Short mmCIF file of C-alpha atoms and ligand atoms in Angstrom, two decimals:
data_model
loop_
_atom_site.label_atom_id
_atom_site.label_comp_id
_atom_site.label_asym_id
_atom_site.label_seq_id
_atom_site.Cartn_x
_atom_site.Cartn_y
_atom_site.Cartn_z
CA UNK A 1 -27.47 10.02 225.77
CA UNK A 2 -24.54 7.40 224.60
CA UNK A 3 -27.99 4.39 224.61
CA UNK A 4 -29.95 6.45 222.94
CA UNK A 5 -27.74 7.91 220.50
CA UNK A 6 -26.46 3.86 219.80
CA UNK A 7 -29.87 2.57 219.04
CA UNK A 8 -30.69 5.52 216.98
CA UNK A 9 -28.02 5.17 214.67
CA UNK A 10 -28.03 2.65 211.91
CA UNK A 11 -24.46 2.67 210.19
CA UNK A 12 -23.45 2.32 214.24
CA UNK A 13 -22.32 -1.31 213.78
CA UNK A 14 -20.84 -1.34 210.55
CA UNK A 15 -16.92 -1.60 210.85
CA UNK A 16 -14.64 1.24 209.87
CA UNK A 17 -12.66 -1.12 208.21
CA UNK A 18 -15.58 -1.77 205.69
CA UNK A 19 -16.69 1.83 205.01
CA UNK A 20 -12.93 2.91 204.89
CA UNK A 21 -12.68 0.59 201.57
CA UNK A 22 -16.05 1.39 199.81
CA UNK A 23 -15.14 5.24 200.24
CA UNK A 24 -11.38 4.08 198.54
CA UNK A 25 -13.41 2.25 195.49
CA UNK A 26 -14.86 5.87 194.91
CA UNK A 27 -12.00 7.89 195.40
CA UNK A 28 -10.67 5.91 192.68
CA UNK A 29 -13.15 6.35 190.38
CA UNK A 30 -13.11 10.39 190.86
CA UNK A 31 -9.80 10.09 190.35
CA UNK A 32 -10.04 8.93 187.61
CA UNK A 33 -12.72 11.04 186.18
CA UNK A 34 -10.82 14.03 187.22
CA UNK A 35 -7.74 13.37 185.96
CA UNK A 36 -9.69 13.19 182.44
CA UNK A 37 -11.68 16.49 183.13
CA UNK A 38 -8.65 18.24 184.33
CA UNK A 39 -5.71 16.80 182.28
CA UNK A 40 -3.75 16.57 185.85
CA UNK A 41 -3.61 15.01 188.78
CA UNK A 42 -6.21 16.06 191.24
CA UNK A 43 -5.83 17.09 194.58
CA UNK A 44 -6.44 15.37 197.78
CA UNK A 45 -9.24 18.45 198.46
CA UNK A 46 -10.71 18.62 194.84
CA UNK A 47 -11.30 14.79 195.81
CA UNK A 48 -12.98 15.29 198.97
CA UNK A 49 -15.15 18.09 197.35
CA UNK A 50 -15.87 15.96 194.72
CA UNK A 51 -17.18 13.12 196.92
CA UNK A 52 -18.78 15.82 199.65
CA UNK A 53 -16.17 14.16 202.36
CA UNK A 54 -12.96 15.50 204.27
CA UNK A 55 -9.77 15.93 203.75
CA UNK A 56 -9.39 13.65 206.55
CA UNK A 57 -11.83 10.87 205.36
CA UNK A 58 -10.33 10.88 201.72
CA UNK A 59 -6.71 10.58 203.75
CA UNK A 60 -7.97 7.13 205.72
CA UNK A 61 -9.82 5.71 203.10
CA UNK A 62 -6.10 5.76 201.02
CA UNK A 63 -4.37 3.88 203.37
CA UNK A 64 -7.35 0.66 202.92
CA UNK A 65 -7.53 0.71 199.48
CA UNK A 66 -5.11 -2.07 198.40
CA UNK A 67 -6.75 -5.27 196.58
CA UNK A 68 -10.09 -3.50 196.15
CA UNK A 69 -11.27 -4.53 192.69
CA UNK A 70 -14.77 -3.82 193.07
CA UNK A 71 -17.61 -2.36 194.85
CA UNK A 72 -19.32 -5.63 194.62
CA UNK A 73 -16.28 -7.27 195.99
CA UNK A 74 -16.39 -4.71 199.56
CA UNK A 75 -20.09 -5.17 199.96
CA UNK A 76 -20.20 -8.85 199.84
CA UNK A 77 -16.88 -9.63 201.08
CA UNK B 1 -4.84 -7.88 216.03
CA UNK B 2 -1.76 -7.33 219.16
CA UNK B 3 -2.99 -7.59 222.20
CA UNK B 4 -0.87 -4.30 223.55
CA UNK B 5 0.11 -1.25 221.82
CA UNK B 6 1.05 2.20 222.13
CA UNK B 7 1.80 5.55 220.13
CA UNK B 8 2.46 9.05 221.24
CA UNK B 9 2.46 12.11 218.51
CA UNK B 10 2.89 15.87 219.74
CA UNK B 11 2.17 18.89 217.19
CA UNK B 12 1.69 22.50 217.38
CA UNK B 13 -1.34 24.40 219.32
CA UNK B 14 -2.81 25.26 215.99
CA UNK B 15 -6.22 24.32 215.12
CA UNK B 16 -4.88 23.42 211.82
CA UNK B 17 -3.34 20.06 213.64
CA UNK B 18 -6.90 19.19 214.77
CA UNK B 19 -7.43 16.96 211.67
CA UNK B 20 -4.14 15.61 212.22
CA UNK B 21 -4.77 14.81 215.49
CA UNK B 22 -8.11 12.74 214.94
CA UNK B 23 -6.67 11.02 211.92
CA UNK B 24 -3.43 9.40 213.92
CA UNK B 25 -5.88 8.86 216.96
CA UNK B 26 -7.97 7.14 214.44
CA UNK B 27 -5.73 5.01 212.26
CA UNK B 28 -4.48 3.50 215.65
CA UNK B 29 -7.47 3.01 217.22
CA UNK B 30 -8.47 1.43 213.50
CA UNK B 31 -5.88 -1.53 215.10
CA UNK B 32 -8.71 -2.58 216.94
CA UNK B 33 -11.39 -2.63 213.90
CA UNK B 34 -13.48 -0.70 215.82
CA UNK B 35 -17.34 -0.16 214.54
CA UNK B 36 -17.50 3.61 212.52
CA UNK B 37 -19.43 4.66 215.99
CA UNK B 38 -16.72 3.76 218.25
CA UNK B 39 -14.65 5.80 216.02
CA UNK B 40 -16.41 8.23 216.10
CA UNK B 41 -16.81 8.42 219.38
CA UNK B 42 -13.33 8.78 220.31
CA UNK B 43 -12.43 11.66 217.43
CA UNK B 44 -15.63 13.55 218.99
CA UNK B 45 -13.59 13.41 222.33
CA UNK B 46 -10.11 13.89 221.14
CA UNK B 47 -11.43 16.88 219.32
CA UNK B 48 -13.47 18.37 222.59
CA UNK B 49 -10.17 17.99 224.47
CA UNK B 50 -7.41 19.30 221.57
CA UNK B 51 -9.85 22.13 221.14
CA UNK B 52 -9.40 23.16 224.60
CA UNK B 53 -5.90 22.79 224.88
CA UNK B 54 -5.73 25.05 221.68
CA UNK B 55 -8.54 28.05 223.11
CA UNK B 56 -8.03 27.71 226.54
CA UNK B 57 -4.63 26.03 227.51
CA UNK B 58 -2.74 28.66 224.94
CA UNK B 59 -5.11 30.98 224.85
CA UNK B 60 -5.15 30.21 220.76
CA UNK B 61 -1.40 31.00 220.59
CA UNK B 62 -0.16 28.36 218.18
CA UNK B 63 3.15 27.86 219.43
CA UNK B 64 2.44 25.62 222.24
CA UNK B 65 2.78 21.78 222.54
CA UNK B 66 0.32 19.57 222.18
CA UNK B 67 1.28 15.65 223.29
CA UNK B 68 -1.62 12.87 222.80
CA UNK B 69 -0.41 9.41 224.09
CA UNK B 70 -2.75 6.71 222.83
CA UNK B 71 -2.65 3.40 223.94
CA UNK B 72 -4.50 0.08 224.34
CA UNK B 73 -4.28 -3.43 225.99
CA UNK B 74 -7.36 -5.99 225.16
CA UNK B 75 -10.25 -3.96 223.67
CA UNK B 76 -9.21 -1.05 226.10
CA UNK B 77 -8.29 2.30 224.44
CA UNK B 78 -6.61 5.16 226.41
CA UNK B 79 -5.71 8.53 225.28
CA UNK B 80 -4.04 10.71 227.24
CA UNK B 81 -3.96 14.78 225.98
CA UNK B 82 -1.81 17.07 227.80
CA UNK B 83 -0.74 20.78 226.59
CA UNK B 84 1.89 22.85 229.11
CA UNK B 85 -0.66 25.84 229.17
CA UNK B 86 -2.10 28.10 231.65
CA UNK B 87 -3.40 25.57 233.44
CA UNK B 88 -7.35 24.96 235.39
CA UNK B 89 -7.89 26.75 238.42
CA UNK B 90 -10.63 24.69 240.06
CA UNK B 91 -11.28 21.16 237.73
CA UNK B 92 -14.33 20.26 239.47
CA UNK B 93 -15.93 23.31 237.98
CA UNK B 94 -14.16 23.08 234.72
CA UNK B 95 -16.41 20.18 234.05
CA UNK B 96 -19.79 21.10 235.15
CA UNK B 97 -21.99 21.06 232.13
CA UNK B 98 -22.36 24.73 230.62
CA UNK B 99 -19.28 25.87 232.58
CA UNK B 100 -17.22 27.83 230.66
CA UNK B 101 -14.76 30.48 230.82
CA UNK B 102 -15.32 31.76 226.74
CA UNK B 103 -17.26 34.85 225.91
CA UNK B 104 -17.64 34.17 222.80
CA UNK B 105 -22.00 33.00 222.03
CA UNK B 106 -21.12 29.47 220.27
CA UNK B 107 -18.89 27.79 222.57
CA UNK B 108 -21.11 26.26 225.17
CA UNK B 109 -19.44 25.02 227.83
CA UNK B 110 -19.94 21.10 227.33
CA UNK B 111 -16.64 20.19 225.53
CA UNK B 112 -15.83 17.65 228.71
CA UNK B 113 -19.81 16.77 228.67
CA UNK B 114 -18.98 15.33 225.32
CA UNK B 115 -15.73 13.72 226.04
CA UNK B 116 -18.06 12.21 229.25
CA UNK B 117 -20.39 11.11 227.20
CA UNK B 118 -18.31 9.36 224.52
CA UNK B 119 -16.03 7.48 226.21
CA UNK B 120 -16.09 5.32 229.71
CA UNK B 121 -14.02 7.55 232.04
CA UNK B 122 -12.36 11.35 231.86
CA UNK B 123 -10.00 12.61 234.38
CA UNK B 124 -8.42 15.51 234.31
CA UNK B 125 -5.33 16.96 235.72
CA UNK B 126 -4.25 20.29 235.70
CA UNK B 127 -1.66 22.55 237.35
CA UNK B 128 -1.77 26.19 237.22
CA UNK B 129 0.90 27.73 235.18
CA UNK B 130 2.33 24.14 234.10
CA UNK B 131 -0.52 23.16 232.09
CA UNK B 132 -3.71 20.10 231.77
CA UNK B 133 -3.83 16.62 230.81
CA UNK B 134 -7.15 14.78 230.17
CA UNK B 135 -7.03 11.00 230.53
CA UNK B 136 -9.65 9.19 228.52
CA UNK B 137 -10.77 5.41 228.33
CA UNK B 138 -13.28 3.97 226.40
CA UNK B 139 -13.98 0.17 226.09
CA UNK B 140 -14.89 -1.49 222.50
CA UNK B 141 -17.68 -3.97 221.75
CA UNK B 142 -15.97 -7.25 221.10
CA UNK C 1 -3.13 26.86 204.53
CA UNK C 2 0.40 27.42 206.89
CA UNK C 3 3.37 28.35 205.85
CA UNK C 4 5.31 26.07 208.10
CA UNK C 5 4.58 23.47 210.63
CA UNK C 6 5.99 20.45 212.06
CA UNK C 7 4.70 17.14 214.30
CA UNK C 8 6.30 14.47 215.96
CA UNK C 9 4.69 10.57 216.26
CA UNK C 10 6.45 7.35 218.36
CA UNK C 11 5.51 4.05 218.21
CA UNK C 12 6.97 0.72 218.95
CA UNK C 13 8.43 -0.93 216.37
CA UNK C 14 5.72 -3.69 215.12
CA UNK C 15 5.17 -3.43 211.74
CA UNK C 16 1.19 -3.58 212.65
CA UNK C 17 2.76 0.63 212.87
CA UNK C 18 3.50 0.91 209.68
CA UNK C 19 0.13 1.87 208.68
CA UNK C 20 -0.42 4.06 211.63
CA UNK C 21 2.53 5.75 210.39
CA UNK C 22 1.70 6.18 206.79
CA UNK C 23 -1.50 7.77 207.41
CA UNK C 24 -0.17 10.08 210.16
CA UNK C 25 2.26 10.97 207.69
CA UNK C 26 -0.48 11.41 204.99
CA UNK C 27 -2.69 13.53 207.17
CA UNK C 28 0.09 16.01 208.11
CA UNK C 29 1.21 16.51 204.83
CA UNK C 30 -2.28 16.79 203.44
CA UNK C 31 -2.38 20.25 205.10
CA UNK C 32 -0.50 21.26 201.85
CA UNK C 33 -3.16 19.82 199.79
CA UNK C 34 -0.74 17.34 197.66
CA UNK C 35 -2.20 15.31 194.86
CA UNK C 36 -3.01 11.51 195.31
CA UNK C 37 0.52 10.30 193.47
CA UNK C 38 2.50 12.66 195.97
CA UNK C 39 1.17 11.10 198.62
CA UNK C 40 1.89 7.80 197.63
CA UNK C 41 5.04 8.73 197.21
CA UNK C 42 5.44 10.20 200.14
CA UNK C 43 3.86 7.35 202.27
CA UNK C 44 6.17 4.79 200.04
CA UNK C 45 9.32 6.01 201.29
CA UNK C 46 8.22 6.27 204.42
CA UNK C 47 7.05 2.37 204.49
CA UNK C 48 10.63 1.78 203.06
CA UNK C 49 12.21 3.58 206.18
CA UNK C 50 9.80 2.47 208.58
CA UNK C 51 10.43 -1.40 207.53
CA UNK C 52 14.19 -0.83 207.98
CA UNK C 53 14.00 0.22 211.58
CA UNK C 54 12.05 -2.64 212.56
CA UNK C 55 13.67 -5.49 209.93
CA UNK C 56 17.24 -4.22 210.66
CA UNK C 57 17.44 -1.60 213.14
CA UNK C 58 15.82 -3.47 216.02
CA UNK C 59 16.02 -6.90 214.26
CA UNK C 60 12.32 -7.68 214.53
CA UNK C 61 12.50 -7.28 218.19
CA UNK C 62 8.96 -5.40 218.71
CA UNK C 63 10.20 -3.13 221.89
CA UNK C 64 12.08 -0.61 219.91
CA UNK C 65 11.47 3.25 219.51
CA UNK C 66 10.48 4.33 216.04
CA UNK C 67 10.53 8.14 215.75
CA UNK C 68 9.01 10.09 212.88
CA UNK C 69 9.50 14.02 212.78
CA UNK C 70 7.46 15.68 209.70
CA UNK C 71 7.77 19.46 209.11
CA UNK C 72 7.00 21.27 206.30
CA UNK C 73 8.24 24.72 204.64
CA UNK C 74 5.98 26.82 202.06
CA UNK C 75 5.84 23.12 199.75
CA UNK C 76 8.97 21.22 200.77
CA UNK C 77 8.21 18.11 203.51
CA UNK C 78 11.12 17.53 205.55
CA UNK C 79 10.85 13.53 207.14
CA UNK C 80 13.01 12.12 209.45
CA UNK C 81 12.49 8.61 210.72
CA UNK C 82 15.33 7.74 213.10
CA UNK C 83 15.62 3.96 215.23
CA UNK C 84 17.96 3.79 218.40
CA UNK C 85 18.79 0.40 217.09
CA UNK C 86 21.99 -1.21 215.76
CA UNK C 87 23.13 1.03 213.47
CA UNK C 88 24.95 0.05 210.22
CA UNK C 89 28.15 0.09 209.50
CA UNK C 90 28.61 1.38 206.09
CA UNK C 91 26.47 3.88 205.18
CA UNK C 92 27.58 3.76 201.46
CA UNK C 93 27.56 0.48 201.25
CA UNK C 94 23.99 -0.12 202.67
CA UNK C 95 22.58 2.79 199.98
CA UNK C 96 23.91 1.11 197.13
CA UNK C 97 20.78 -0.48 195.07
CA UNK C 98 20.53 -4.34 195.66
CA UNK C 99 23.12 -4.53 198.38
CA UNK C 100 21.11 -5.90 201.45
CA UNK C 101 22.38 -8.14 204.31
CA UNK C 102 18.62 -9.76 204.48
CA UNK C 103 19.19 -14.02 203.72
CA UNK C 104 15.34 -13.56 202.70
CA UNK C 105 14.68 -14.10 199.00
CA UNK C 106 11.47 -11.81 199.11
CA UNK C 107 14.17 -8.79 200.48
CA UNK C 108 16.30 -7.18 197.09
CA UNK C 109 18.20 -4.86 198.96
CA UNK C 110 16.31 -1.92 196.83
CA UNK C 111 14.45 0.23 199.84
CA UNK C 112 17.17 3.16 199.89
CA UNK C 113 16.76 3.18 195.70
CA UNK C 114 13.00 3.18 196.53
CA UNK C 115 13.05 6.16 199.22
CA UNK C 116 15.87 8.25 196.74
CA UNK C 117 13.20 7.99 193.77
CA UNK C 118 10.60 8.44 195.37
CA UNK C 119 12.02 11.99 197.21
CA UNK C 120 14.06 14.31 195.89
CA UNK C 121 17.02 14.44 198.81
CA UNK C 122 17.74 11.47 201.41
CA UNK C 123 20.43 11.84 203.99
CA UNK C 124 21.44 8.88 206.39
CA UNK C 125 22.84 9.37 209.63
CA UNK C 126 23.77 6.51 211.72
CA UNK C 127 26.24 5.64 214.41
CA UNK C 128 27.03 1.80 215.07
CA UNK C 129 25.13 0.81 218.54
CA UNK C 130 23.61 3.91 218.51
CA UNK C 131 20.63 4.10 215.96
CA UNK C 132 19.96 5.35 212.66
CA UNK C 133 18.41 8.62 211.25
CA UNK C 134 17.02 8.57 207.60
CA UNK C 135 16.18 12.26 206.69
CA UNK C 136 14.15 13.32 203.67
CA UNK C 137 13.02 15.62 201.62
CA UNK C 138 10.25 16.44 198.78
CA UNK C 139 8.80 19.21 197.55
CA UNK C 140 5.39 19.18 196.38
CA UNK C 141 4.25 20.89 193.01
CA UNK C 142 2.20 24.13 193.18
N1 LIG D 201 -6.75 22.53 228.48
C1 LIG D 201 -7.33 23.50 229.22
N2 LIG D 201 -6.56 24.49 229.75
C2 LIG D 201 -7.12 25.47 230.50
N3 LIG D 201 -8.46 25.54 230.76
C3 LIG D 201 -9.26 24.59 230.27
C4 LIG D 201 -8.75 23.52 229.48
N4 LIG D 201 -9.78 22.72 229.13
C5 LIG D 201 -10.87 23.26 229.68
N5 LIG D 201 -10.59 24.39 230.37
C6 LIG D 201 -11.55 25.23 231.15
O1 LIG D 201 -12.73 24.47 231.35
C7 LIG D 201 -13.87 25.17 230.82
C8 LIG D 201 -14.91 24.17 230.30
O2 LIG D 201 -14.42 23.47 229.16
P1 LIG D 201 -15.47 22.84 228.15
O3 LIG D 201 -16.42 21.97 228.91
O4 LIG D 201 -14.73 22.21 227.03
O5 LIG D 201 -16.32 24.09 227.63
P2 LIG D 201 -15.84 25.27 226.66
O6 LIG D 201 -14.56 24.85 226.01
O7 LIG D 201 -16.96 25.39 225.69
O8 LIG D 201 -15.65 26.48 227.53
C9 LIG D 201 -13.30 26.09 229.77
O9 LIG D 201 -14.15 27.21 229.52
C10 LIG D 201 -11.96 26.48 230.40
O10 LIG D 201 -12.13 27.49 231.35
N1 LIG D 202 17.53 1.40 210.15
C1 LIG D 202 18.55 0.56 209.81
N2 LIG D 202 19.32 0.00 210.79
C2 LIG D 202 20.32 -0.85 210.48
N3 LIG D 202 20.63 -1.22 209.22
C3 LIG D 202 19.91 -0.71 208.20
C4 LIG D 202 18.83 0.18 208.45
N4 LIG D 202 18.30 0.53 207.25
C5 LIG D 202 19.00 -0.12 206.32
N5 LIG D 202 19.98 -0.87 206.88
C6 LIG D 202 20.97 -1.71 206.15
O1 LIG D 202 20.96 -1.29 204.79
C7 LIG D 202 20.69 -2.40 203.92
C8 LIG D 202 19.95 -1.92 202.69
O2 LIG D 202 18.66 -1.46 203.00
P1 LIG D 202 17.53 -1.47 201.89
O3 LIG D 202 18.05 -0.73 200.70
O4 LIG D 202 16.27 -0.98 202.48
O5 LIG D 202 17.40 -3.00 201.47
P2 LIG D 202 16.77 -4.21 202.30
O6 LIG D 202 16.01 -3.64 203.45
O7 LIG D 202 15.91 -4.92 201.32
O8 LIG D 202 17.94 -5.04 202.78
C9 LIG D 202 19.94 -3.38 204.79
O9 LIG D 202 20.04 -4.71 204.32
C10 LIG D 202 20.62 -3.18 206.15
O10 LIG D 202 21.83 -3.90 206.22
MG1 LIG D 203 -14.28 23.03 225.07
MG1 LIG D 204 14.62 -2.15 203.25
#
């Protein structure tokens, strides 16, 4: 199952470190947007709703978000 | 990257904690940089086995302890998940596929199919009355 | 969501755990669904905290015990992050803002002023030889 499942799978090889900070770049952006729409400070869960993620995804991608200027800048680091 | 590490974080037997659980599994493990399929991987396993602790171990009473010790040396990850619940009778068939003790139409028996499946090895230990710990390794790609 | 709950994490103190321990932190306390900005804060003083234990608790030394407990009440996060390291002296002394006894220039002394404004209570506990407990608390906006 595990082979099959690993050649199947596209995104397999990609590094969590990678899709962690291109999922930060659009948090930040929401946030943004949000914080206009709503005059206040979103919450983590109106985030992940807004990006179709979870909770728990939104959470990560915080923590690898540091010197991200740019979309650009994660996909051709 | 260090070569050794190790973490240990205990919580409450509600399913509530199950996020929590595969996020601190998974920030660790990130240590590694570990491909988004060997992540995945391991939360799918973590989940099968905190899941059972929660149903079966405590009978979904959410007062019970739940300890997960996660650690690694190389590119070797082990995770250890142990609640002090009722305990397995007989192990062996505990994790034939579609073996379960749940009446209930969507659970299906192949939580430790799954945790086989993801990672490299699964034992299990269990005492009845004192409770079960799963041991889990799973090597990364380099 | 719960009205109560509470977790406990260990790790040795590299600071390669300080992000381990930020998002573990994070995850618990999103269960209360806090904005971005509280969890920054949140995760800030915790860094601060963290840092100490393994800076001046255990002197760099990577072997030592770093032990988080997180609990939370209807919105208020209790967070306790206690070494079993040296201990300091002057408790006082050590929260006053700039006073530091790091020779480093980068250092300014200003991580208790840090965890105070970024919480709204912080208690230290410490015992010379013994270790050091750094307790605080926030409450989270509805
Ligand atoms: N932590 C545990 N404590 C007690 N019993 C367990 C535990 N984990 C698994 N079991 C037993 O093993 C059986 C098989 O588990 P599993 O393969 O995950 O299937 P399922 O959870 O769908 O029943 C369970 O039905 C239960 O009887
Ligand atoms: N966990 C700890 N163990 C021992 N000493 C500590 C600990 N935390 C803080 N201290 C002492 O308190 C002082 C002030 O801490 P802080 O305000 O964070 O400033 P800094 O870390 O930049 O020196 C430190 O220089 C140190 O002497
Ligand atoms: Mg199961
Ligand atoms: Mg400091």
């Amino acid at each position: 199952v595990g082979e099959i499942k690993r050649f199947l799978r596209d995104d397999g090889m990609i590094k969590v470190s990678r899709s962690l900070k291109e999922t930060a770049y659009k948090v930040r952006i929401l946030k943004d947007e949000l914080i206009r729409e709503l005059n206040r400070e979103p919450t983590i869960s109106e985030i992940a709703a807004g990006l179709d993620l979870q909770v728990e995804e939104v959470v990560e991608a915080l923590e690898s978000n540091a010197e991200i200027e740019s979309l650009n800048a994660v996909i051709y680091q | 990257m260090p070569k050794k590490n190790q973490m240990q974080i205990q919580f409450a037997s509600s399913s509530i904690n199950e996020g929590f659980a595969r996020v601190a599994i998974s920030s660790f493990v990130s240590q590694l940089d570990p491909t988004i399929e060997e992540l995945y991987d391991i939360k799918m396993a973590v989940s099968e086995a905190v899941t059972n602790c929660i149903i079966h171990g405590y009978s979904n009473k959410e007062d019970g302890l739940i300890t997960i010790r996660c650690a690694y040396e190389e590119r070797t990850v082990e995770i250890e998940v142990v609640d002090e619940g009722k305990g397995i009778p007989n192990v062996d068939d505990a994790m034939t596929a579609l073996y379960t003790t749940s009446l209930e139409e969507e659970r299906a028996g192949l939580g430790f199919t799954v945790m086989q499946s993801m990672m490299d090895e699964v034992e299990v230990f269990s005492q009845m009355g004192k409770g079960t710990s799963v041991k889990m390794k799973r090597s990364l790609a380099v």
